[in-house]
PDB file of C-alpha atoms (C1' of nucleotides) in Angstrom:
ATOM      1  CA  MET A   1      -9.383 -48.365  13.947  1.00  0.00           C
ATOM      2  CA  GLY A   2     -12.372 -46.784  12.218  1.00  0.00           C
ATOM      3  CA  SER A   3     -12.231 -44.851   8.986  1.00  0.00           C
ATOM      4  CA  ASP A   4     -12.913 -41.600  10.841  1.00  0.00           C
ATOM      5  CA  GLN A   5      -9.640 -41.790  12.718  1.00  0.00           C
ATOM      6  CA  ILE A   6      -7.846 -42.690   9.518  1.00  0.00           C
ATOM      7  CA  ILE A   7      -9.339 -39.661   7.783  1.00  0.00           C
ATOM      8  CA  ASP A   8      -8.360 -37.448  10.740  1.00  0.00           C
ATOM      9  CA  ARG A   9      -4.766 -38.484  10.176  1.00  0.00           C
ATOM     10  CA  TRP A  10      -5.018 -38.264   6.422  1.00  0.00           C
ATOM     11  CA  VAL A  11      -6.477 -34.779   6.105  1.00  0.00           C
ATOM     12  CA  PRO A  12      -3.426 -32.898   7.484  1.00  0.00           C
ATOM     13  CA  GLN A  13      -1.224 -34.874   5.098  1.00  0.00           C
ATOM     14  CA  PHE A  14      -3.545 -34.090   2.243  1.00  0.00           C
ATOM     15  CA  ARG A  15      -3.298 -30.401   3.044  1.00  0.00           C
ATOM     16  CA  LYS A  16       0.475 -30.338   3.043  1.00  0.00           C
ATOM     17  CA  GLY A  17       1.710 -28.287   0.168  1.00  0.00           C
ATOM     18  CA  LEU A  18      -1.863 -27.350  -0.614  1.00  0.00           C
ATOM     19  CA  LEU A  19      -1.602 -24.689   2.083  1.00  0.00           C
ATOM     20  CA  GLU A  20       1.190 -22.853   0.292  1.00  0.00           C
ATOM     21  CA  PHE A  21      -0.935 -22.868  -2.832  1.00  0.00           C
ATOM     22  CA  ILE A  22      -3.996 -21.566  -0.994  1.00  0.00           C
ATOM     23  CA  ILE A  23      -1.996 -18.817   0.738  1.00  0.00           C
ATOM     24  CA  LEU A  24      -0.493 -17.598  -2.524  1.00  0.00           C
ATOM     25  CA  LEU A  25      -3.939 -17.657  -4.134  1.00  0.00           C
ATOM     26  CA  LYS A  26      -5.299 -15.514  -1.317  1.00  0.00           C
ATOM     27  CA  LEU A  27      -2.341 -13.134  -1.392  1.00  0.00           C
ATOM     28  CA  GLN A  28      -2.900 -12.645  -5.097  1.00  0.00           C
ATOM     29  CA  GLN A  29      -6.132 -10.873  -4.178  1.00  0.00           C
ATOM     30  CA  GLY A  30      -4.302  -8.324  -2.041  1.00  0.00           C
ATOM     31  CA  ALA A  31      -2.110  -7.818   1.010  1.00  0.00           C
ATOM     32  CA  ILE A  32      -3.270  -9.468   4.198  1.00  0.00           C
ATOM     33  CA  TYR A  33      -1.901 -10.136   7.688  1.00  0.00           C
ATOM     34  CA  GLY A  34      -1.369 -13.519   9.263  1.00  0.00           C
ATOM     35  CA  TYR A  35      -4.245 -13.741  11.661  1.00  0.00           C
ATOM     36  CA  GLU A  36      -6.769 -12.552   9.076  1.00  0.00           C
ATOM     37  CA  LEU A  37      -5.317 -15.032   6.591  1.00  0.00           C
ATOM     38  CA  ALA A  38      -6.104 -17.923   8.928  1.00  0.00           C
ATOM     39  CA  VAL A  39      -9.657 -16.664   9.368  1.00  0.00           C
ATOM     40  CA  GLU A  40     -10.112 -16.217   5.612  1.00  0.00           C
ATOM     41  CA  ILE A  41      -8.758 -19.663   4.783  1.00  0.00           C
ATOM     42  CA  LYS A  42     -11.121 -21.228   7.274  1.00  0.00           C
ATOM     43  CA  LYS A  43     -14.028 -19.296   5.773  1.00  0.00           C
ATOM     44  CA  LEU A  44     -13.143 -20.115   2.177  1.00  0.00           C
ATOM     45  CA  THR A  45     -11.987 -23.728   2.483  1.00  0.00           C
ATOM     46  CA  SER A  46     -13.122 -24.945   5.930  1.00  0.00           C
ATOM     47  CA  ILE A  47      -9.449 -25.666   6.614  1.00  0.00           C
ATOM     48  CA  GLU A  48      -8.428 -24.679  10.126  1.00  0.00           C
ATOM     49  CA  VAL A  49      -4.815 -23.532   9.983  1.00  0.00           C
ATOM     50  CA  ALA A  50      -2.993 -23.716  13.314  1.00  0.00           C
ATOM     51  CA  GLU A  51      -0.831 -20.671  14.023  1.00  0.00           C
ATOM     52  CA  GLY A  52       2.114 -22.984  14.582  1.00  0.00           C
ATOM     53  CA  THR A  53       1.612 -23.969  10.961  1.00  0.00           C
ATOM     54  CA  LEU A  54       0.849 -20.591   9.468  1.00  0.00           C
ATOM     55  CA  TYR A  55       3.657 -18.373  10.755  1.00  0.00           C
ATOM     56  CA  PRO A  56       6.532 -20.746   9.976  1.00  0.00           C
ATOM     57  CA  LEU A  57       4.992 -21.287   6.543  1.00  0.00           C
ATOM     58  CA  LEU A  58       4.795 -17.539   5.886  1.00  0.00           C
ATOM     59  CA  ASN A  59       8.426 -17.219   6.948  1.00  0.00           C
ATOM     60  CA  ARG A  60       9.371 -19.975   4.527  1.00  0.00           C
ATOM     61  CA  LEU A  61       7.558 -18.186   1.715  1.00  0.00           C
ATOM     62  CA  LYS A  62       9.396 -15.025   2.683  1.00  0.00           C
ATOM     63  CA  ARG A  63      12.760 -16.801   2.797  1.00  0.00           C
ATOM     64  CA  ASP A  64      12.082 -18.053  -0.741  1.00  0.00           C
ATOM     65  CA  CYS A  65      11.128 -14.524  -1.854  1.00  0.00           C
ATOM     66  CA  LEU A  66       7.589 -15.496  -2.827  1.00  0.00           C
ATOM     67  CA  VAL A  67       6.188 -12.900  -0.443  1.00  0.00           C
ATOM     68  CA  THR A  68       7.361  -9.771   1.339  1.00  0.00           C
ATOM     69  CA  SER A  69       6.120  -8.359   4.602  1.00  0.00           C
ATOM     70  CA  GLN A  70       6.116  -5.192   6.635  1.00  0.00           C
ATOM     71  CA  TRP A  71       4.794  -4.125   9.987  1.00  0.00           C
ATOM     72  CA  GLN A  72       1.866  -1.785  10.052  1.00  0.00           C
ATOM     73  CA  THR A  73       1.111   0.075  13.253  1.00  0.00           C
ATOM     74  CA  ALA A  74      -2.092   1.919  13.933  1.00  0.00           C
ATOM     75  CA  GLU A  75      -3.011   4.301  16.741  1.00  0.00           C
ATOM     76  CA  VAL A  76      -5.104   1.570  18.274  1.00  0.00           C
ATOM     77  CA  GLY A  77      -4.735  -2.178  18.234  1.00  0.00           C
ATOM     78  CA  THR A  78      -1.709  -4.425  18.118  1.00  0.00           C
ATOM     79  CA  PRO A  79       0.677  -4.041  15.194  1.00  0.00           C
ATOM     80  CA  ARG A  80       0.032  -6.277  12.204  1.00  0.00           C
ATOM     81  CA  LYS A  81       2.477  -7.762   9.768  1.00  0.00           C
ATOM     82  CA  TYR A  82       1.098  -7.496   6.250  1.00  0.00           C
ATOM     83  CA  TYR A  83       2.196  -9.897   3.521  1.00  0.00           C
ATOM     84  CA  GLN A  84       2.316  -9.225  -0.219  1.00  0.00           C
ATOM     85  CA  ILE A  85       2.984 -11.573  -3.090  1.00  0.00           C
ATOM     86  CA  THR A  86       6.082 -10.858  -5.221  1.00  0.00           C
ATOM     87  CA  PRO A  87       6.550 -11.263  -8.994  1.00  0.00           C
ATOM     88  CA  LEU A  88       8.384 -14.528  -8.261  1.00  0.00           C
ATOM     89  CA  GLY A  89       5.430 -15.544  -6.139  1.00  0.00           C
ATOM     90  CA  LEU A  90       3.040 -14.859  -9.009  1.00  0.00           C
ATOM     91  CA  GLU A  91       5.231 -16.831 -11.392  1.00  0.00           C
ATOM     92  CA  THR A  92       5.363 -19.756  -8.970  1.00  0.00           C
ATOM     93  CA  LEU A  93       1.630 -19.554  -8.379  1.00  0.00           C
ATOM     94  CA  ALA A  94       0.967 -19.861 -12.114  1.00  0.00           C
ATOM     95  CA  LYS A  95       2.959 -23.105 -12.215  1.00  0.00           C
ATOM     96  CA  MET A  96       1.164 -24.401  -9.160  1.00  0.00           C
ATOM     97  CA  LYS A  97      -2.148 -23.753 -10.876  1.00  0.00           C
ATOM     98  CA  THR A  98      -1.013 -25.866 -13.833  1.00  0.00           C
ATOM     99  CA  THR A  99       0.123 -28.721 -11.591  1.00  0.00           C
ATOM    100  CA  TRP A 100      -3.055 -28.537  -9.586  1.00  0.00           C
ATOM    101  CA  THR A 101      -5.270 -28.605 -12.681  1.00  0.00           C
ATOM    102  CA  GLN A 102      -3.423 -31.533 -14.264  1.00  0.00           C
ATOM    103  CA  THR A 103      -3.492 -33.572 -11.071  1.00  0.00           C
ATOM    104  CA  HIS A 104      -7.134 -32.809 -10.504  1.00  0.00           C
ATOM    105  CA  ASN A 105      -8.027 -33.963 -14.016  1.00  0.00           C
ATOM    106  CA  SER A 106      -6.168 -37.255 -13.555  1.00  0.00           C
ATOM    107  CA  ILE A 107      -7.840 -37.951 -10.242  1.00  0.00           C
ATOM    108  CA  PHE A 108     -11.217 -36.841 -11.516  1.00  0.00           C
ATOM    109  CA  ASN A 109     -10.968 -39.434 -14.285  1.00  0.00           C
ATOM    110  CA  MET A 110     -10.154 -42.145 -11.740  1.00  0.00           C
ATOM    111  CA  VAL A 111     -13.048 -41.103  -9.517  1.00  0.00           C
ATOM    112  CA  MET A 112     -15.402 -41.177 -12.510  1.00  0.00           C
ATOM    113  CA  GLN A 113     -14.332 -44.665 -13.567  1.00  0.00           C
ATOM    114  CA  SER A 114     -15.375 -46.099 -10.230  1.00  0.00           C
TER     115      SER A 114
ATOM    116  CA  MET B   1      16.276 -19.236  -6.486  1.00  0.00           C
ATOM    117  CA  GLY B   2      13.991 -19.536  -9.525  1.00  0.00           C
ATOM    118  CA  SER B   3      10.375 -20.629  -9.470  1.00  0.00           C
ATOM    119  CA  ASP B   4      11.283 -23.946 -11.110  1.00  0.00           C
ATOM    120  CA  GLN B   5      13.336 -25.030  -8.123  1.00  0.00           C
ATOM    121  CA  ILE B   6      10.584 -23.886  -5.790  1.00  0.00           C
ATOM    122  CA  ILE B   7       8.052 -25.963  -7.721  1.00  0.00           C
ATOM    123  CA  ASP B   8      10.394 -28.968  -7.629  1.00  0.00           C
ATOM    124  CA  ARG B   9      10.322 -28.748  -3.854  1.00  0.00           C
ATOM    125  CA  TRP B  10       6.628 -28.033  -3.696  1.00  0.00           C
ATOM    126  CA  VAL B  11       5.370 -30.886  -5.875  1.00  0.00           C
ATOM    127  CA  PRO B  12       6.368 -33.704  -3.475  1.00  0.00           C
ATOM    128  CA  GLN B  13       4.692 -31.804  -0.664  1.00  0.00           C
ATOM    129  CA  PHE B  14       1.633 -31.305  -2.776  1.00  0.00           C
ATOM    130  CA  ARG B  15       1.465 -35.051  -3.384  1.00  0.00           C
ATOM    131  CA  LYS B  16       1.573 -35.971   0.284  1.00  0.00           C
ATOM    132  CA  GLY B  17      -1.592 -37.703   1.284  1.00  0.00           C
ATOM    133  CA  LEU B  18      -2.729 -37.505  -2.323  1.00  0.00           C
ATOM    134  CA  LEU B  19      -0.739 -40.675  -2.981  1.00  0.00           C
ATOM    135  CA  GLU B  20      -2.778 -42.702  -0.502  1.00  0.00           C
ATOM    136  CA  PHE B  21      -5.911 -41.442  -2.202  1.00  0.00           C
ATOM    137  CA  ILE B  22      -4.633 -42.334  -5.665  1.00  0.00           C
ATOM    138  CA  ILE B  23      -3.540 -45.827  -4.563  1.00  0.00           C
ATOM    139  CA  LEU B  24      -6.924 -46.582  -3.022  1.00  0.00           C
ATOM    140  CA  LEU B  25      -8.642 -45.287  -6.154  1.00  0.00           C
ATOM    141  CA  LYS B  26      -6.542 -47.605  -8.282  1.00  0.00           C
ATOM    142  CA  LEU B  27      -7.049 -50.590  -5.972  1.00  0.00           C
ATOM    143  CA  GLN B  28     -10.781 -50.048  -6.204  1.00  0.00           C
ATOM    144  CA  GLN B  29     -10.515 -51.117  -9.820  1.00  0.00           C
ATOM    145  CA  GLY B  30      -8.983 -54.469  -8.871  1.00  0.00           C
ATOM    146  CA  ALA B  31      -6.024 -56.191  -7.238  1.00  0.00           C
ATOM    147  CA  ILE B  32      -2.586 -55.078  -8.335  1.00  0.00           C
ATOM    148  CA  TYR B  33       1.019 -55.572  -7.248  1.00  0.00           C
ATOM    149  CA  GLY B  34       3.416 -52.878  -6.131  1.00  0.00           C
ATOM    150  CA  TYR B  35       5.631 -52.498  -9.139  1.00  0.00           C
ATOM    151  CA  GLU B  36       2.693 -52.406 -11.565  1.00  0.00           C
ATOM    152  CA  LEU B  37       0.999 -49.858  -9.317  1.00  0.00           C
ATOM    153  CA  ALA B  38       3.944 -47.481  -9.680  1.00  0.00           C
ATOM    154  CA  VAL B  39       3.853 -47.873 -13.465  1.00  0.00           C
ATOM    155  CA  GLU B  40       0.078 -47.316 -13.583  1.00  0.00           C
ATOM    156  CA  ILE B  41       0.222 -44.227 -11.364  1.00  0.00           C
ATOM    157  CA  LYS B  42       2.890 -42.736 -13.590  1.00  0.00           C
ATOM    158  CA  LYS B  43       0.789 -43.489 -16.680  1.00  0.00           C
ATOM    159  CA  LEU B  44      -2.419 -42.093 -15.219  1.00  0.00           C
ATOM    160  CA  THR B  45      -1.165 -39.067 -13.296  1.00  0.00           C
ATOM    161  CA  SER B  46       2.426 -38.424 -14.483  1.00  0.00           C
ATOM    162  CA  ILE B  47       3.471 -38.833 -10.857  1.00  0.00           C
ATOM    163  CA  GLU B  48       6.669 -40.827 -10.500  1.00  0.00           C
ATOM    164  CA  VAL B  49       6.467 -42.758  -7.261  1.00  0.00           C
ATOM    165  CA  ALA B  50       9.834 -43.832  -5.864  1.00  0.00           C
ATOM    166  CA  GLU B  51       9.871 -47.394  -4.542  1.00  0.00           C
ATOM    167  CA  GLY B  52      11.157 -46.090  -1.247  1.00  0.00           C
ATOM    168  CA  THR B  53       7.875 -44.187  -1.071  1.00  0.00           C
ATOM    169  CA  LEU B  54       5.523 -46.830  -2.401  1.00  0.00           C
ATOM    170  CA  TYR B  55       6.365 -49.916  -0.354  1.00  0.00           C
ATOM    171  CA  PRO B  56       6.357 -48.243   3.066  1.00  0.00           C
ATOM    172  CA  LEU B  57       3.096 -46.553   2.089  1.00  0.00           C
ATOM    173  CA  LEU B  58       1.493 -49.872   1.099  1.00  0.00           C
ATOM    174  CA  ASN B  59       2.624 -51.340   4.414  1.00  0.00           C
ATOM    175  CA  ARG B  60       1.026 -48.417   6.220  1.00  0.00           C
ATOM    176  CA  LEU B  61      -2.236 -49.013   4.396  1.00  0.00           C
ATOM    177  CA  LYS B  62      -2.007 -52.681   5.333  1.00  0.00           C
ATOM    178  CA  ARG B  63      -1.262 -51.886   8.967  1.00  0.00           C
ATOM    179  CA  ASP B  64      -4.399 -49.726   9.031  1.00  0.00           C
ATOM    180  CA  CYS B  65      -6.420 -52.551   7.422  1.00  0.00           C
ATOM    181  CA  LEU B  66      -7.318 -50.510   4.343  1.00  0.00           C
ATOM    182  CA  VAL B  67      -5.745 -53.155   2.109  1.00  0.00           C
ATOM    183  CA  THR B  68      -4.735 -56.794   2.327  1.00  0.00           C
ATOM    184  CA  SER B  69      -1.995 -58.579   0.429  1.00  0.00           C
ATOM    185  CA  GLN B  70      -0.843 -62.036  -0.532  1.00  0.00           C
ATOM    186  CA  TRP B  71       2.077 -63.447  -2.423  1.00  0.00           C
ATOM    187  CA  GLN B  72       1.411 -64.937  -5.812  1.00  0.00           C
ATOM    188  CA  THR B  73       4.044 -67.216  -7.314  1.00  0.00           C
ATOM    189  CA  ALA B  74       4.084 -68.322 -10.906  1.00  0.00           C
ATOM    190  CA  GLU B  75       6.173 -71.011 -12.629  1.00  0.00           C
ATOM    191  CA  VAL B  76       8.298 -68.299 -14.180  1.00  0.00           C
ATOM    192  CA  GLY B  77       9.172 -64.836 -12.953  1.00  0.00           C
ATOM    193  CA  THR B  78       9.743 -63.425  -9.512  1.00  0.00           C
ATOM    194  CA  PRO B  79       6.891 -63.702  -6.999  1.00  0.00           C
ATOM    195  CA  ARG B  80       4.536 -60.746  -6.779  1.00  0.00           C
ATOM    196  CA  LYS B  81       2.661 -59.388  -3.811  1.00  0.00           C
ATOM    197  CA  TYR B  82      -0.876 -58.487  -4.802  1.00  0.00           C
ATOM    198  CA  TYR B  83      -2.869 -55.883  -2.886  1.00  0.00           C
ATOM    199  CA  GLN B  84      -6.644 -55.692  -2.503  1.00  0.00           C
ATOM    200  CA  ILE B  85      -8.803 -52.988  -0.981  1.00  0.00           C
ATOM    201  CA  THR B  86     -10.854 -53.944   2.084  1.00  0.00           C
ATOM    202  CA  PRO B  87     -14.375 -52.810   3.082  1.00  0.00           C
ATOM    203  CA  LEU B  88     -12.745 -50.371   5.509  1.00  0.00           C
ATOM    204  CA  GLY B  89     -10.601 -49.172   2.631  1.00  0.00           C
ATOM    205  CA  LEU B  90     -13.677 -48.542   0.510  1.00  0.00           C
ATOM    206  CA  GLU B  91     -15.351 -46.689   3.360  1.00  0.00           C
ATOM    207  CA  THR B  92     -12.258 -44.529   3.875  1.00  0.00           C
ATOM    208  CA  LEU B  93     -11.962 -43.917   0.158  1.00  0.00           C
ATOM    209  CA  ALA B  94     -15.525 -42.604   0.026  1.00  0.00           C
ATOM    210  CA  LYS B  95     -14.691 -40.028   2.710  1.00  0.00           C
ATOM    211  CA  MET B  96     -11.505 -39.067   0.911  1.00  0.00           C
ATOM    212  CA  LYS B  97     -13.523 -38.439  -2.235  1.00  0.00           C
ATOM    213  CA  THR B  98     -15.777 -36.071  -0.303  1.00  0.00           C
ATOM    214  CA  THR B  99     -12.819 -34.180   1.182  1.00  0.00           C
ATOM    215  CA  TRP B 100     -11.118 -34.013  -2.192  1.00  0.00           C
ATOM    216  CA  THR B 101     -14.232 -32.689  -3.936  1.00  0.00           C
ATOM    217  CA  GLN B 102     -14.908 -30.035  -1.290  1.00  0.00           C
ATOM    218  CA  THR B 103     -11.315 -28.837  -1.273  1.00  0.00           C
ATOM    219  CA  HIS B 104     -11.174 -28.763  -5.035  1.00  0.00           C
ATOM    220  CA  ASN B 105     -14.326 -26.668  -5.223  1.00  0.00           C
ATOM    221  CA  SER B 106     -12.956 -24.141  -2.724  1.00  0.00           C
ATOM    222  CA  ILE B 107      -9.679 -23.822  -4.573  1.00  0.00           C
ATOM    223  CA  PHE B 108     -11.393 -23.717  -7.934  1.00  0.00           C
ATOM    224  CA  ASN B 109     -13.396 -20.713  -6.766  1.00  0.00           C
ATOM    225  CA  MET B 110     -10.218 -18.953  -5.650  1.00  0.00           C
ATOM    226  CA  VAL B 111      -8.504 -19.689  -8.952  1.00  0.00           C
ATOM    227  CA  MET B 112     -11.515 -18.328 -10.841  1.00  0.00           C
ATOM    228  CA  GLN B 113     -11.584 -15.092  -8.846  1.00  0.00           C
ATOM    229  CA  SER B 114      -8.047 -14.297  -9.896  1.00  0.00           C
TER     230      SER B 114
ATOM    231  C1'  DC C   1      29.486 -67.911 -18.969  1.00  0.00           C
ATOM    232  C1'  DC C   2      28.923 -63.647 -17.607  1.00  0.00           C
ATOM    233  C1'  DT C   3      27.706 -58.985 -17.887  1.00  0.00           C
ATOM    234  C1'  DT C   4      23.917 -55.854 -18.534  1.00  0.00           C
ATOM    235  C1'  DG C   5      19.350 -54.615 -17.796  1.00  0.00           C
ATOM    236  C1'  DC C   6      14.784 -55.313 -16.415  1.00  0.00           C
ATOM    237  C1'  DT C   7      11.411 -56.985 -13.074  1.00  0.00           C
ATOM    238  C1'  DA C   8      10.141 -57.079  -8.213  1.00  0.00           C
ATOM    239  C1'  DC C   9      10.547 -56.718  -3.504  1.00  0.00           C
ATOM    240  C1'  DC C  10      12.525 -54.416   0.697  1.00  0.00           C
ATOM    241  C1'  DT C  11      15.164 -51.224   4.443  1.00  0.00           C
ATOM    242  C1'  DT C  12      17.934 -47.406   6.422  1.00  0.00           C
ATOM    243  C1'  DG C  13      18.816 -42.724   7.124  1.00  0.00           C
ATOM    244  C1'  DT C  14      17.909 -37.804   6.166  1.00  0.00           C
ATOM    245  C1'  DA C  15      15.381 -33.672   5.492  1.00  0.00           C
ATOM    246  C1'  DT C  16      11.186 -31.434   5.594  1.00  0.00           C
ATOM    247  C1'  DT C  17       7.178 -29.888   7.748  1.00  0.00           C
ATOM    248  C1'  DG C  18       2.384 -29.753  10.095  1.00  0.00           C
ATOM    249  C1'  DC C  19       0.980 -29.448  14.535  1.00  0.00           C
ATOM    250  C1'  DT C  20       0.777 -29.305  19.728  1.00  0.00           C
ATOM    251  C1'  DA C  21       1.903 -26.633  23.348  1.00  0.00           C
ATOM    252  C1'  DG C  22       3.725 -23.000  25.049  1.00  0.00           C
ATOM    253  C1'  DG C  23       5.014 -17.875  25.278  1.00  0.00           C
ATOM    254  C1'  DT C  24       4.425 -12.493  24.690  1.00  0.00           C
ATOM    255  C1'  DA C  25       1.696  -8.373  24.220  1.00  0.00           C
ATOM    256  C1'  DT C  26      -2.389  -5.249  23.259  1.00  0.00           C
ATOM    257  C1'  DG C  27      -7.070  -3.730  23.766  1.00  0.00           C
ATOM    258  C1'  DC C  28     -11.996  -4.307  24.629  1.00  0.00           C
ATOM    259  C1'  DT C  29     -15.809  -5.350  27.772  1.00  0.00           C
ATOM    260  C1'  DA C  30     -18.447  -6.926  31.686  1.00  0.00           C
TER     261       DA C  30
ATOM    262  C1'  DT D   1      -9.683  -6.126  37.024  1.00  0.00           C
ATOM    263  C1'  DA D   2     -10.563 -10.362  35.139  1.00  0.00           C
ATOM    264  C1'  DG D   3     -11.588 -12.560  31.026  1.00  0.00           C
ATOM    265  C1'  DC D   4     -11.577 -12.841  26.202  1.00  0.00           C
ATOM    266  C1'  DA D   5     -10.213 -11.849  21.544  1.00  0.00           C
ATOM    267  C1'  DT D   6      -6.660 -10.208  18.610  1.00  0.00           C
ATOM    268  C1'  DA D   7      -1.964 -10.799  16.956  1.00  0.00           C
ATOM    269  C1'  DC D   8       2.539 -12.343  16.728  1.00  0.00           C
ATOM    270  C1'  DC D   9       6.157 -15.975  17.617  1.00  0.00           C
ATOM    271  C1'  DT D  10       9.123 -20.527  18.840  1.00  0.00           C
ATOM    272  C1'  DA D  11      10.622 -25.301  20.495  1.00  0.00           C
ATOM    273  C1'  DG D  12      10.061 -29.946  20.036  1.00  0.00           C
ATOM    274  C1'  DC D  13       7.557 -34.058  18.285  1.00  0.00           C
ATOM    275  C1'  DA D  14       5.831 -37.157  14.883  1.00  0.00           C
ATOM    276  C1'  DA D  15       4.965 -38.313  10.304  1.00  0.00           C
ATOM    277  C1'  DT D  16       6.680 -39.204   5.795  1.00  0.00           C
ATOM    278  C1'  DA D  17       8.735 -38.591   0.849  1.00  0.00           C
ATOM    279  C1'  DC D  18      12.774 -39.744  -1.047  1.00  0.00           C
ATOM    280  C1'  DA D  19      17.656 -41.089  -2.081  1.00  0.00           C
ATOM    281  C1'  DA D  20      20.513 -44.753  -1.725  1.00  0.00           C
ATOM    282  C1'  DG D  21      21.424 -49.218  -1.160  1.00  0.00           C
ATOM    283  C1'  DG D  22      20.362 -54.305  -0.931  1.00  0.00           C
ATOM    284  C1'  DT D  23      18.364 -59.035  -2.559  1.00  0.00           C
ATOM    285  C1'  DA D  24      16.857 -62.053  -6.157  1.00  0.00           C
ATOM    286  C1'  DG D  25      15.012 -64.046 -10.692  1.00  0.00           C
ATOM    287  C1'  DC D  26      15.201 -63.967 -15.544  1.00  0.00           C
ATOM    288  C1'  DA D  27      16.388 -62.740 -20.576  1.00  0.00           C
ATOM    289  C1'  DA D  28      19.498 -61.318 -24.200  1.00  0.00           C
ATOM    290  C1'  DG D  29      23.978 -60.468 -26.212  1.00  0.00           C
ATOM    291  C1'  DG D  30      28.847 -60.731 -26.490  1.00  0.00           C
TER     292       DG D  30
END
DNA sequence: CCTTGCTACCTTGTATTGCTAGGTATGCTA
DNA sequence: TAGCATACCTAGCAATACAAGGTAGCAAGG
């Protein structure tokens, strides 16, 4: 097996957990609906989020009260469900930022030593 | 549920995949045995790797030919299984570094905007 | 001598979760 | 009116982190 196949299997694992972090970061900048979120994440991070990943994840965040959502209907177009970050979500996001920064620094040091 | 509990559940998810990366980074610096690897990872990154996580993961890396291993017995002490990184492992590690760097940059930009 | 604790390896079973593959529905455009 | 894009959702599969438990060697203290 070549390293490309190995990487293809590794990348989704690498993203696990990271996705929650990225979604909360994006939500911090304002309310957004699911489909647009996937497009934005792809644009910002080159990460393609499958819808089968995104919607269950958003529901998990909602279950844990990190986000809220409500339907928004317009005269034209299909209804959209907009998500907002909650105070608990902001608090959690702050801790994630700390964890992320610490882990990055550790790994960065290891990368530099090589 | 408080944000601390949420973080406690998030951190293991966040580490997924990252662990493989960290192990390969460490192996790049020289051969090492499992138990010492866990101690080193904790020292370097504050990540406590359970043995039930580490040994299956090392076997996965071996199955995929990213590392090799051999037993080393001494006159005293229990035998140790030393792991070395392979050329394929080094190749894979290089690609992981690229992915890591790109993802970090994207996230860093999002963190900065907030 | 024998219990405790540390080193050092391993396996089984459970819970979580990303993703594939499918479904529903609306509206625009050729 | 057919095709495509938008927009939401779910069921089931596969991968995997971890808790819990097991084996074994060795050192120190009672």
